PDB file of C-alpha atoms in Angstrom:
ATOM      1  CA  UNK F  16      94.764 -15.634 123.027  1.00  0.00           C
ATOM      2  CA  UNK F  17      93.809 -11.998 122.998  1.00  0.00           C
ATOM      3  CA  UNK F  18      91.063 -11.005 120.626  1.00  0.00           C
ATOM      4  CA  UNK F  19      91.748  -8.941 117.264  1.00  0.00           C
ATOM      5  CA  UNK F  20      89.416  -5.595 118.258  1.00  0.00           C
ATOM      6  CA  UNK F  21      89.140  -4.142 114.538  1.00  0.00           C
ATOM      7  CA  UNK F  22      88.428  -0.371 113.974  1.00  0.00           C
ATOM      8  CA  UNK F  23      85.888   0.106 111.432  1.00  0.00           C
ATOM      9  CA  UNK F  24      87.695   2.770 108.310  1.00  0.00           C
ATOM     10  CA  UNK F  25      83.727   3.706 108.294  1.00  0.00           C
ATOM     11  CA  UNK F  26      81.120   3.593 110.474  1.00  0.00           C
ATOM     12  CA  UNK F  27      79.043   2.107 108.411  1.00  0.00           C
ATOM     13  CA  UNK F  28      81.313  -0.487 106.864  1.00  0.00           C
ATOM     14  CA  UNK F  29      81.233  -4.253 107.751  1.00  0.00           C
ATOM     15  CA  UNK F  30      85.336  -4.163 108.198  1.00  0.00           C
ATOM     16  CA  UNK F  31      85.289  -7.414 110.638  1.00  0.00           C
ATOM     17  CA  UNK F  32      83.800  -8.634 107.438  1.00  0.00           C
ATOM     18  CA  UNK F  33      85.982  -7.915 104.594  1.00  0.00           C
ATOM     19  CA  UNK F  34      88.820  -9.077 103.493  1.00  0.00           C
ATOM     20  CA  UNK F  35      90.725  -6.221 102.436  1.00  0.00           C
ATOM     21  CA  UNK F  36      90.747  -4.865 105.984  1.00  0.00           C
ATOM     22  CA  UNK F  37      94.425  -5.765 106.278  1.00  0.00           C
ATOM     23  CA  UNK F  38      97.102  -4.330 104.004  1.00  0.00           C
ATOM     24  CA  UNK F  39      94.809  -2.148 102.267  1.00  0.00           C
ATOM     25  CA  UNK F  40      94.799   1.842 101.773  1.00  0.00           C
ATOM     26  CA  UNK F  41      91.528   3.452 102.651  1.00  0.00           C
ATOM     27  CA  UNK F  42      90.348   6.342 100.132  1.00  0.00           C
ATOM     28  CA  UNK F  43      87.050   7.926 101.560  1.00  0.00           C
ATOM     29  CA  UNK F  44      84.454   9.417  99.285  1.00  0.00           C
ATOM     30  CA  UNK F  45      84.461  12.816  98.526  1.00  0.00           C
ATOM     31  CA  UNK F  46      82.135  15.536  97.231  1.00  0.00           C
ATOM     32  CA  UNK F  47      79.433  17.970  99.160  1.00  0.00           C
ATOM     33  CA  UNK F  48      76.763  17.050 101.612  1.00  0.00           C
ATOM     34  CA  UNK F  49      73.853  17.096  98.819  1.00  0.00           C
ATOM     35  CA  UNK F  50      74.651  16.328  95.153  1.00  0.00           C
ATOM     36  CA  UNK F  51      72.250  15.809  92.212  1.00  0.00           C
ATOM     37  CA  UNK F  52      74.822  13.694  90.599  1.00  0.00           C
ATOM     38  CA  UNK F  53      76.881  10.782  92.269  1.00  0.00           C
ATOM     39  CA  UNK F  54      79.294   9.209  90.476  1.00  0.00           C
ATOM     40  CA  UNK F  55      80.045   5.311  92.128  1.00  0.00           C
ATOM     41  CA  UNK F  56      83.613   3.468  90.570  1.00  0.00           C
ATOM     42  CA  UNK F  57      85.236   0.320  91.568  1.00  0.00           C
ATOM     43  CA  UNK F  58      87.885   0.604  93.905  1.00  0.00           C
ATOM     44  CA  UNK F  59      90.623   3.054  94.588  1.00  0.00           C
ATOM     45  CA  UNK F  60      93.607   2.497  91.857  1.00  0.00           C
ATOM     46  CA  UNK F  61      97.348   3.453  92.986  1.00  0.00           C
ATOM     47  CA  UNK F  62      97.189   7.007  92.521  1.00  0.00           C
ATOM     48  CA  UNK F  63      94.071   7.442  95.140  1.00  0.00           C
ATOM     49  CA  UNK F  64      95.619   5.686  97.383  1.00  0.00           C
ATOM     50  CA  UNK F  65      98.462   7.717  97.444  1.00  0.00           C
ATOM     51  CA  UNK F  66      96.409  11.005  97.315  1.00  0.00           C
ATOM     52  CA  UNK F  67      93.816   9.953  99.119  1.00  0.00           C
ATOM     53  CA  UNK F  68      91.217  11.207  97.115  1.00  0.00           C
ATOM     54  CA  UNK F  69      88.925   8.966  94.699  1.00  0.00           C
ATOM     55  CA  UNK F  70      89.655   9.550  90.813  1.00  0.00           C
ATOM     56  CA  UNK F  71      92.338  11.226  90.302  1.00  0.00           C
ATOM     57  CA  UNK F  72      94.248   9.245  87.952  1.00  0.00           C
ATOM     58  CA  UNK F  73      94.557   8.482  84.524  1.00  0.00           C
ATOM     59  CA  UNK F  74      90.534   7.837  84.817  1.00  0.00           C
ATOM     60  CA  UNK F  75      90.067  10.831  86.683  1.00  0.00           C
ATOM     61  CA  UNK F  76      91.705  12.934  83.952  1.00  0.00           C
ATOM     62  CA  UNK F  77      89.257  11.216  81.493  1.00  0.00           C
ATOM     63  CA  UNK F  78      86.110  11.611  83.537  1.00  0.00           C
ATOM     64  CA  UNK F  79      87.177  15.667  83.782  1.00  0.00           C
ATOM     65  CA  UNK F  80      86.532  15.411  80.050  1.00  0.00           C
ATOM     66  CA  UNK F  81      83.738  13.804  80.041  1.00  0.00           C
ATOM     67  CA  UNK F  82      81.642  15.616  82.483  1.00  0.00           C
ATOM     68  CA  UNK F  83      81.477  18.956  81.096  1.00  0.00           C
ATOM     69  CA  UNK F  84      79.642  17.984  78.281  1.00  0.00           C
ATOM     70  CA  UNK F  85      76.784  16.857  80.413  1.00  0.00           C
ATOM     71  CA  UNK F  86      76.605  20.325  81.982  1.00  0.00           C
ATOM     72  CA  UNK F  87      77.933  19.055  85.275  1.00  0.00           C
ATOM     73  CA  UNK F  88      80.855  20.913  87.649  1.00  0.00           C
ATOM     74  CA  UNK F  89      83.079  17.950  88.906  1.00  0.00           C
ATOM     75  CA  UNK F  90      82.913  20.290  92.086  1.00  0.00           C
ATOM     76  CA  UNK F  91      79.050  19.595  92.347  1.00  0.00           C
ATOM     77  CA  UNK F  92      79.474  15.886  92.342  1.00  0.00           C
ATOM     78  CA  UNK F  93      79.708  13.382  94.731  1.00  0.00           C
ATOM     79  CA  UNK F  94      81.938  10.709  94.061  1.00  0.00           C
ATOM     80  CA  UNK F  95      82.906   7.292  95.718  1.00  0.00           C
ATOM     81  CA  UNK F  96      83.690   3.816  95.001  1.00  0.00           C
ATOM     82  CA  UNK F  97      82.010   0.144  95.681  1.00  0.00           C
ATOM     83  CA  UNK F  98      85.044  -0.435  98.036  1.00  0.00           C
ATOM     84  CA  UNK F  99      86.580   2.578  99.459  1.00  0.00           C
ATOM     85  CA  UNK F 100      90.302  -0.009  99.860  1.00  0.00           C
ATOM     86  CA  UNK F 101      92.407  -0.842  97.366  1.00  0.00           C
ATOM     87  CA  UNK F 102      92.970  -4.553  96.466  1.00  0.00           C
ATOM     88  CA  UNK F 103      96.344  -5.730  95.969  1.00  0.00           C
ATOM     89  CA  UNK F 104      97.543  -5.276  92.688  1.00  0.00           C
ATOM     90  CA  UNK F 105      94.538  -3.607  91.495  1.00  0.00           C
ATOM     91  CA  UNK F 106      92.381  -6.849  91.501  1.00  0.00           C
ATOM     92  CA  UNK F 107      88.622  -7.009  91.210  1.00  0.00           C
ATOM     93  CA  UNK F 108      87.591  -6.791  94.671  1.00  0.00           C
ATOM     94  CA  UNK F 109      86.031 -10.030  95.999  1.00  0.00           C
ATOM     95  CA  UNK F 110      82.443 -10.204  96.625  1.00  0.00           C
ATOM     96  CA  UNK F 111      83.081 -10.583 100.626  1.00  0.00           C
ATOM     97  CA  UNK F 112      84.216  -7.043 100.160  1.00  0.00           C
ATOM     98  CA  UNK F 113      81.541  -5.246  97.993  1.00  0.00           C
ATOM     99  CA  UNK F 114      79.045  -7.417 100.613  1.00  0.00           C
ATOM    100  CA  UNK F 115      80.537  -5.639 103.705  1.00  0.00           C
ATOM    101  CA  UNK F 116      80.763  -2.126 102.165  1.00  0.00           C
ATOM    102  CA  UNK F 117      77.372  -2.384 100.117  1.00  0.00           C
ATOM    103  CA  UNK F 118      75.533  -0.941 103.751  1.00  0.00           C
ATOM    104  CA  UNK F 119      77.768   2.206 103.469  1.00  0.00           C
ATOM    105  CA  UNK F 120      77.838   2.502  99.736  1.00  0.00           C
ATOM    106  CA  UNK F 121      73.696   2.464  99.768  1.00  0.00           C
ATOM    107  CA  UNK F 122      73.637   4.959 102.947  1.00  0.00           C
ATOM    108  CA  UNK F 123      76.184   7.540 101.643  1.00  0.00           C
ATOM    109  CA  UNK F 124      74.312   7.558  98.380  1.00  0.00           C
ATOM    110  CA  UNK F 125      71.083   8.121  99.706  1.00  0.00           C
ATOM    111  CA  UNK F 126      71.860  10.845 102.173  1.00  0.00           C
ATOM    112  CA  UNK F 127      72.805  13.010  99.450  1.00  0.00           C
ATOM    113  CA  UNK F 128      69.582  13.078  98.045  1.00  0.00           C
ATOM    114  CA  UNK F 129      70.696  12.613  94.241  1.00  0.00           C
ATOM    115  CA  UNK F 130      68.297  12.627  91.070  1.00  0.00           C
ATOM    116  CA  UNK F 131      70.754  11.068  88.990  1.00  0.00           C
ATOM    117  CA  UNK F 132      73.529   8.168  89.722  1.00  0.00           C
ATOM    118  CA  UNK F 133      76.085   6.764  87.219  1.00  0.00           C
ATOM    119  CA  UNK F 134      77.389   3.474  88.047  1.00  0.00           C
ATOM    120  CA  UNK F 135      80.936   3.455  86.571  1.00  0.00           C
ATOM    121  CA  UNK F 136      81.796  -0.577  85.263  1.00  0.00           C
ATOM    122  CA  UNK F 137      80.004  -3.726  86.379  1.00  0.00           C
ATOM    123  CA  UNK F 138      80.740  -3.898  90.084  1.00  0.00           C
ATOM    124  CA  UNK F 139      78.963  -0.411  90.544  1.00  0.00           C
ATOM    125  CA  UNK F 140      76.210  -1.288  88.388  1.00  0.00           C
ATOM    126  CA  UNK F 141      75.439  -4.546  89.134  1.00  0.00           C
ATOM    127  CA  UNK F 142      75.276  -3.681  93.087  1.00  0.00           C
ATOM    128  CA  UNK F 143      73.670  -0.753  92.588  1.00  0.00           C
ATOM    129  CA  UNK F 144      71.058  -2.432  90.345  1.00  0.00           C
ATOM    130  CA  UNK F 145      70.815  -5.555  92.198  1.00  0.00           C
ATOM    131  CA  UNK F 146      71.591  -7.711  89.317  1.00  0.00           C
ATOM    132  CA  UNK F 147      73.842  -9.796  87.451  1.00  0.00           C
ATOM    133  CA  UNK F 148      73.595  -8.823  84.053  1.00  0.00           C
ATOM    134  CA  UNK F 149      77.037  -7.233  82.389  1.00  0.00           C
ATOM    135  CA  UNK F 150      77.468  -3.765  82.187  1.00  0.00           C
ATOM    136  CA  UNK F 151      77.283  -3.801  77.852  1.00  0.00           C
ATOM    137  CA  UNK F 152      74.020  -5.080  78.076  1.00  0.00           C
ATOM    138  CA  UNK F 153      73.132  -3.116  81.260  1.00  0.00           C
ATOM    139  CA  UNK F 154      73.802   0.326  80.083  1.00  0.00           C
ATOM    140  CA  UNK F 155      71.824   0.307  76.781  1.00  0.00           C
ATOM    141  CA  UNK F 156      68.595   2.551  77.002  1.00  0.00           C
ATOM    142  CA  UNK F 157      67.397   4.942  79.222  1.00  0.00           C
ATOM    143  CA  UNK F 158      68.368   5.458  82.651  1.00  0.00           C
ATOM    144  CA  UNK F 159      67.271   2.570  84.949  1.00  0.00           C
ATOM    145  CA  UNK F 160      65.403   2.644  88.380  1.00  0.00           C
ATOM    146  CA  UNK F 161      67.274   0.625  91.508  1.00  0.00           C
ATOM    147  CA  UNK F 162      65.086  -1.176  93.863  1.00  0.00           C
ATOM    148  CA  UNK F 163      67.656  -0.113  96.325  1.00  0.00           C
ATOM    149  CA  UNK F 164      67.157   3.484  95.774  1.00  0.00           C
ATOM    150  CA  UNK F 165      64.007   4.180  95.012  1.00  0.00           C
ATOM    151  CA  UNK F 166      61.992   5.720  91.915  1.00  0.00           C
ATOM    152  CA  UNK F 167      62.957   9.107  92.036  1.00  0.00           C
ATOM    153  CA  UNK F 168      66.565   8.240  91.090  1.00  0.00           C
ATOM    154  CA  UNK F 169      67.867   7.722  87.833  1.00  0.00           C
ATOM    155  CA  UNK F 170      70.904   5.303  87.561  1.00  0.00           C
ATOM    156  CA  UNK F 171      72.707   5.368  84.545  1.00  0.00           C
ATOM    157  CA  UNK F 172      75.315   2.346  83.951  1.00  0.00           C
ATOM    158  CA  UNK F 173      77.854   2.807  81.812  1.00  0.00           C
ATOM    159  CA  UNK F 174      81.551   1.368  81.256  1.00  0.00           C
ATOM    160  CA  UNK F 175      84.269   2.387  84.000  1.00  0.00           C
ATOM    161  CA  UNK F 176      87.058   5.060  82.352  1.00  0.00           C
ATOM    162  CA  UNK F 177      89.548   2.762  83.733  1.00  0.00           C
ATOM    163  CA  UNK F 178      88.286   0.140  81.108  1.00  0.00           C
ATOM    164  CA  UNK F 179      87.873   2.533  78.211  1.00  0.00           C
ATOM    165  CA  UNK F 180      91.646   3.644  78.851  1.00  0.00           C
ATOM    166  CA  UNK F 181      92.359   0.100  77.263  1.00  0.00           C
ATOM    167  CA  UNK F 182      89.018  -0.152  75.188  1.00  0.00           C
ATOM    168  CA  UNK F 183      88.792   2.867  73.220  1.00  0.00           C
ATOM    169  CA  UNK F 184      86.117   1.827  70.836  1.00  0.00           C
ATOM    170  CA  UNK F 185      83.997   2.238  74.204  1.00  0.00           C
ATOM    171  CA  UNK F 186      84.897   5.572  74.778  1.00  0.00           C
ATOM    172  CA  UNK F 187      81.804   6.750  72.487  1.00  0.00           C
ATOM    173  CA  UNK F 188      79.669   4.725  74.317  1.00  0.00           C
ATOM    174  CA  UNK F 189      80.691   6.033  77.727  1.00  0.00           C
ATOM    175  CA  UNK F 190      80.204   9.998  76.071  1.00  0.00           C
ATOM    176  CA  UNK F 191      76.537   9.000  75.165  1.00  0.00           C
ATOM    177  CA  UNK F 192      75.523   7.158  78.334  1.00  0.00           C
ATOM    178  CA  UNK F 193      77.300  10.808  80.059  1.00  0.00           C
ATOM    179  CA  UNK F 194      75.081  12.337  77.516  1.00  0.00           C
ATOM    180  CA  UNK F 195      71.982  11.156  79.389  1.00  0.00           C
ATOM    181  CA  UNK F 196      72.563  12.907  82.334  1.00  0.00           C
ATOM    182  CA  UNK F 197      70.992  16.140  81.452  1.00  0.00           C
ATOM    183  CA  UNK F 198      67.782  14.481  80.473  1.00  0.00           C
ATOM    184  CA  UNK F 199      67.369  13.178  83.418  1.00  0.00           C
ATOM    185  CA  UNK F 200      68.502  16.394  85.859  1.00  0.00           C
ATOM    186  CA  UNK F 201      66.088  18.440  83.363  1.00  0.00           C
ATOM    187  CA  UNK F 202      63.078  16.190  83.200  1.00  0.00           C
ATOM    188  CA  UNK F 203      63.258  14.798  79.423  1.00  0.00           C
ATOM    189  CA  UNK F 204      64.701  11.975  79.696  1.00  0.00           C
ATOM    190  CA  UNK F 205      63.268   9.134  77.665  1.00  0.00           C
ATOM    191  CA  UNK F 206      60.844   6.864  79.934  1.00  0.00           C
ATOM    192  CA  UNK F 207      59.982   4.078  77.588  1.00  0.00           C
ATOM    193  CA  UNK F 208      60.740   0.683  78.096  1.00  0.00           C
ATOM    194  CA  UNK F 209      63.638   0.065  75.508  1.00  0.00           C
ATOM    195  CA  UNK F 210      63.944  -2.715  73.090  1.00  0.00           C
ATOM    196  CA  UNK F 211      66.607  -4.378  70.954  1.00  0.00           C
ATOM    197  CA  UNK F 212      66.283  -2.885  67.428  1.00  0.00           C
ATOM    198  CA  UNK F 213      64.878  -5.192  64.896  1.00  0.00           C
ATOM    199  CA  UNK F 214      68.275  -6.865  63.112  1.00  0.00           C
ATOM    200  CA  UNK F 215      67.498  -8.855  59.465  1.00  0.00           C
ATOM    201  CA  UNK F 216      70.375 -10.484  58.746  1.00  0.00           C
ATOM    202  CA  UNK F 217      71.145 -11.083  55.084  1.00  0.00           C
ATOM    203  CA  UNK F 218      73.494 -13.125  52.969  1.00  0.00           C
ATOM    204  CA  UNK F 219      72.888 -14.395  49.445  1.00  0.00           C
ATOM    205  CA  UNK F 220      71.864 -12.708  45.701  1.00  0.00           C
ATOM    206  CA  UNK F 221      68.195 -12.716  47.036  1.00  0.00           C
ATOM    207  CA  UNK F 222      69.123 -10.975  50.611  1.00  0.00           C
ATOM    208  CA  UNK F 223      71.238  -8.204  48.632  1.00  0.00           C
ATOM    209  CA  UNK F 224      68.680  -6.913  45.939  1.00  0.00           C
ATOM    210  CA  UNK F 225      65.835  -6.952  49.372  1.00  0.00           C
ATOM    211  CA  UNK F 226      68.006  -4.544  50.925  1.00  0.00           C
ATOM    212  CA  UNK F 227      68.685  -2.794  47.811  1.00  0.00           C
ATOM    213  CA  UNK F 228      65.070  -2.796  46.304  1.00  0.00           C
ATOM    214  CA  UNK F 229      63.877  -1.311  50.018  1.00  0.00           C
ATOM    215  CA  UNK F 230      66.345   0.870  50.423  1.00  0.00           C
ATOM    216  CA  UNK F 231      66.554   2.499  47.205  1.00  0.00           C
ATOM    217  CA  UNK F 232      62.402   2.145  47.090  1.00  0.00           C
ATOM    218  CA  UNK F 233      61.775   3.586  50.695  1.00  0.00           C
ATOM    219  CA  UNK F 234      60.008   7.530  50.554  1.00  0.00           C
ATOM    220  CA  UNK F 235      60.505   8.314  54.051  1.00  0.00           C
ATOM    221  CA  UNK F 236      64.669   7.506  53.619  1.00  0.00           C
ATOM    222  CA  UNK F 237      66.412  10.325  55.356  1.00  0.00           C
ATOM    223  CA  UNK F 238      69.661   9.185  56.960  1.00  0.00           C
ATOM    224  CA  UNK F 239      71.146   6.192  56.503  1.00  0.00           C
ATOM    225  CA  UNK F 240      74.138   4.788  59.035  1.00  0.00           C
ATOM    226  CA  UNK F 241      77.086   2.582  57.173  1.00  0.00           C
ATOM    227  CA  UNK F 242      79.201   0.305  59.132  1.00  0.00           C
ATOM    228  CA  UNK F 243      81.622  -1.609  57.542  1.00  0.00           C
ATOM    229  CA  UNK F 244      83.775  -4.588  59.086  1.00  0.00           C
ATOM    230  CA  UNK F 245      86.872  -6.279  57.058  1.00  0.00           C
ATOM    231  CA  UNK F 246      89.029  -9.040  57.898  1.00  0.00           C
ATOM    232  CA  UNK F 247      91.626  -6.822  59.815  1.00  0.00           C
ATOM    233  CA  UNK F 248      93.151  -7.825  63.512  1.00  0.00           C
ATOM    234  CA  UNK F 249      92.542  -4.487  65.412  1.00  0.00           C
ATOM    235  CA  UNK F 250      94.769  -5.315  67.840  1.00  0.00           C
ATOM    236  CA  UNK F 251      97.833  -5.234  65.178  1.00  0.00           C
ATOM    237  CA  UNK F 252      99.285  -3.003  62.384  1.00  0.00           C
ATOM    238  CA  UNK F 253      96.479  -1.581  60.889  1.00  0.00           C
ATOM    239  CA  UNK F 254      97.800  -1.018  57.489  1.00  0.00           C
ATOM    240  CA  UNK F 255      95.115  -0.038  55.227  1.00  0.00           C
ATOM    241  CA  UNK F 256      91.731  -1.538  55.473  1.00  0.00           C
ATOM    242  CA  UNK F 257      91.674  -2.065  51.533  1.00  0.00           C
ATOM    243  CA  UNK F 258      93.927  -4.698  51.877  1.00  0.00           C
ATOM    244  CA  UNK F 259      91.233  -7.216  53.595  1.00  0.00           C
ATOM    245  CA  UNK F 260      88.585  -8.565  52.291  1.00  0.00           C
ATOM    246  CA  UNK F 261      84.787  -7.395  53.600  1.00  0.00           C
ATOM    247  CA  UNK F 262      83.196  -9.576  56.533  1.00  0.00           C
ATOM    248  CA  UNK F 263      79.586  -7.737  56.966  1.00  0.00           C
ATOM    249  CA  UNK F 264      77.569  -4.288  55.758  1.00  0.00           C
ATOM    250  CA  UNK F 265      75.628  -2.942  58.723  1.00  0.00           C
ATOM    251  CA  UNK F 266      73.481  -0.580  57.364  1.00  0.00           C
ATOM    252  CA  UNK F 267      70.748   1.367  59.754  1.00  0.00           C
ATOM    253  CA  UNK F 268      68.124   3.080  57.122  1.00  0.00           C
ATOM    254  CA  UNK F 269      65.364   4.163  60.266  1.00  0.00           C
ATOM    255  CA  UNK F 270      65.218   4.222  64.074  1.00  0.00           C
ATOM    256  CA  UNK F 271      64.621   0.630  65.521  1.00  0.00           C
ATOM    257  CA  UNK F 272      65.451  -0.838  62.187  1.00  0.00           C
ATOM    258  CA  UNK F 273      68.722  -2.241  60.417  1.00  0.00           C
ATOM    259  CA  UNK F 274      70.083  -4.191  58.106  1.00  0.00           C
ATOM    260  CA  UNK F 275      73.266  -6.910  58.325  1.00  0.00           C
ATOM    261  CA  UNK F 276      74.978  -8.242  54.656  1.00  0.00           C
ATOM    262  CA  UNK F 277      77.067 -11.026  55.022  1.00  0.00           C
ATOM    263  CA  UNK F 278      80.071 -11.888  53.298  1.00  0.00           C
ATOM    264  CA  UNK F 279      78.267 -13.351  50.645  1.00  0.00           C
ATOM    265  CA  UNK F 280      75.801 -11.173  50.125  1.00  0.00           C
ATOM    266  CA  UNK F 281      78.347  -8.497  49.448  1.00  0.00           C
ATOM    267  CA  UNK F 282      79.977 -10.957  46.991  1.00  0.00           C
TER     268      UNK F 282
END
């Protein structure tokens, strides 16, 4: 039998190695030569592969919105993908795949010389961070360093606009992690180690008059952040919010600090 010769879609790409060398559309990266900013997504979705250009969909049009805020030109950033070929049916792409274009992904990265990289979703920030951890855990805090790119760059995970499309409660979340951009390209970004804030969880009589007694006692009380959670199915009509009863109080009276009143406790 004759050999299969395959032609590599990039140089630097392990395509005898992946398996989405056949029956898959190539989308390249695009962007300029040097870039303080690179921008790393999934996968091409159906609209780059028909354009042939990386984000221009539905999450492209959302990124567009996003990115002025942080003071950035699309125009001045690089942008490219874990994979750079679409799965079938817009699946996750299987780890063979990010394995043989992780070489290419790193090098195109790193030739541009960026100070700051966002890592759009888990597959782009869990290669680009060498880890495992999930992206909601991953992108809380400051930027992070890779050990794949060295210290000068600033990765910032965050949630893919793909997945906020269909998640808008993240779609905050992905505007403040955006947010952290220009801290980093101007120098004042925060460097301290983060850590979780300090939760006490209440719910009885006693637990309610604490968080009363402290609150209403505190003298250096200046802004206090209310959430409040009833028993209400998001996901259906949302009718009005009166109409369920109360699960929990958040209630976050100083940085690092908050309190949680349970159901009884509210009672």
């Amino acid at each position: 039998s004759t050999p299969i010769t395959i032609t590599r879609k990039h140089p630097l790409a392990e395509c005898e190695n992946c398996p989405l060398y056949e029956d898959s559309i190539f989308v390249p990266s695009y962007g300029p030569e040097q870039a303080d900013v690179v921008l790393v997504g999934e996968a091409p979705a159906r609209n780059e592969a028909r354009e042939g250009k990386p984000f221009i969909g539905a999450s492209g049009q959302l990124l567009d919105q996003i990115l002025p805020s942080s003071g950035v030109r699309r125009a001045d950033v690089f942008i490219t993908n874990v994979c750079l070929c679409r799965p079938k049916d817009n699946s996750n792409p299987p780890a063979a795949a990010v394995k043989a274009c992780k070489t290419r992904l790193l090098e195109e990265i790193n030739s541009r010389k960026p100070r700051v990289v966002v890592a759009l979703g888990n597959f782009a920030s869990q290669t680009i961070l060498d880890t495992s951890v999930g992206i909601t855990k991953l992108r809380v805090g400051p930027p992070k360093r890779s050990p794949l790119l060295g210290d000068e760059v600033s990765v910032i995970p965050t949630f893919h606009p793909g997945a906020t499309l269909y998640n808008s409660n993240s779609f905050p979340d992905i505007v403040t992690d955006f947010g952290k951009i220009k801290g980093a390209l101007h120098g004042t970004e925060v460097t301290s180690v983060w850590s979780p804030p300090e939760l006490r969880i209440f719910d009885d009589r006693d637990g309610a008059e604490t968080v009363l007694r402290e609150l209403l006692n505190s003298s250096r009380l200046q802004e206090v952040g209310i959430d409040i959670e009833v028993g209400l199915d998001k996901d259906e009509d949302l009718g009005r919010p009166d109409q369920y009863h109360l699960l929990c109080i958040g209630v976050s009276h100083r940085v690092g600090g908050a309190f949680i009143l349970g159901e009884n406790s509210l009672r």
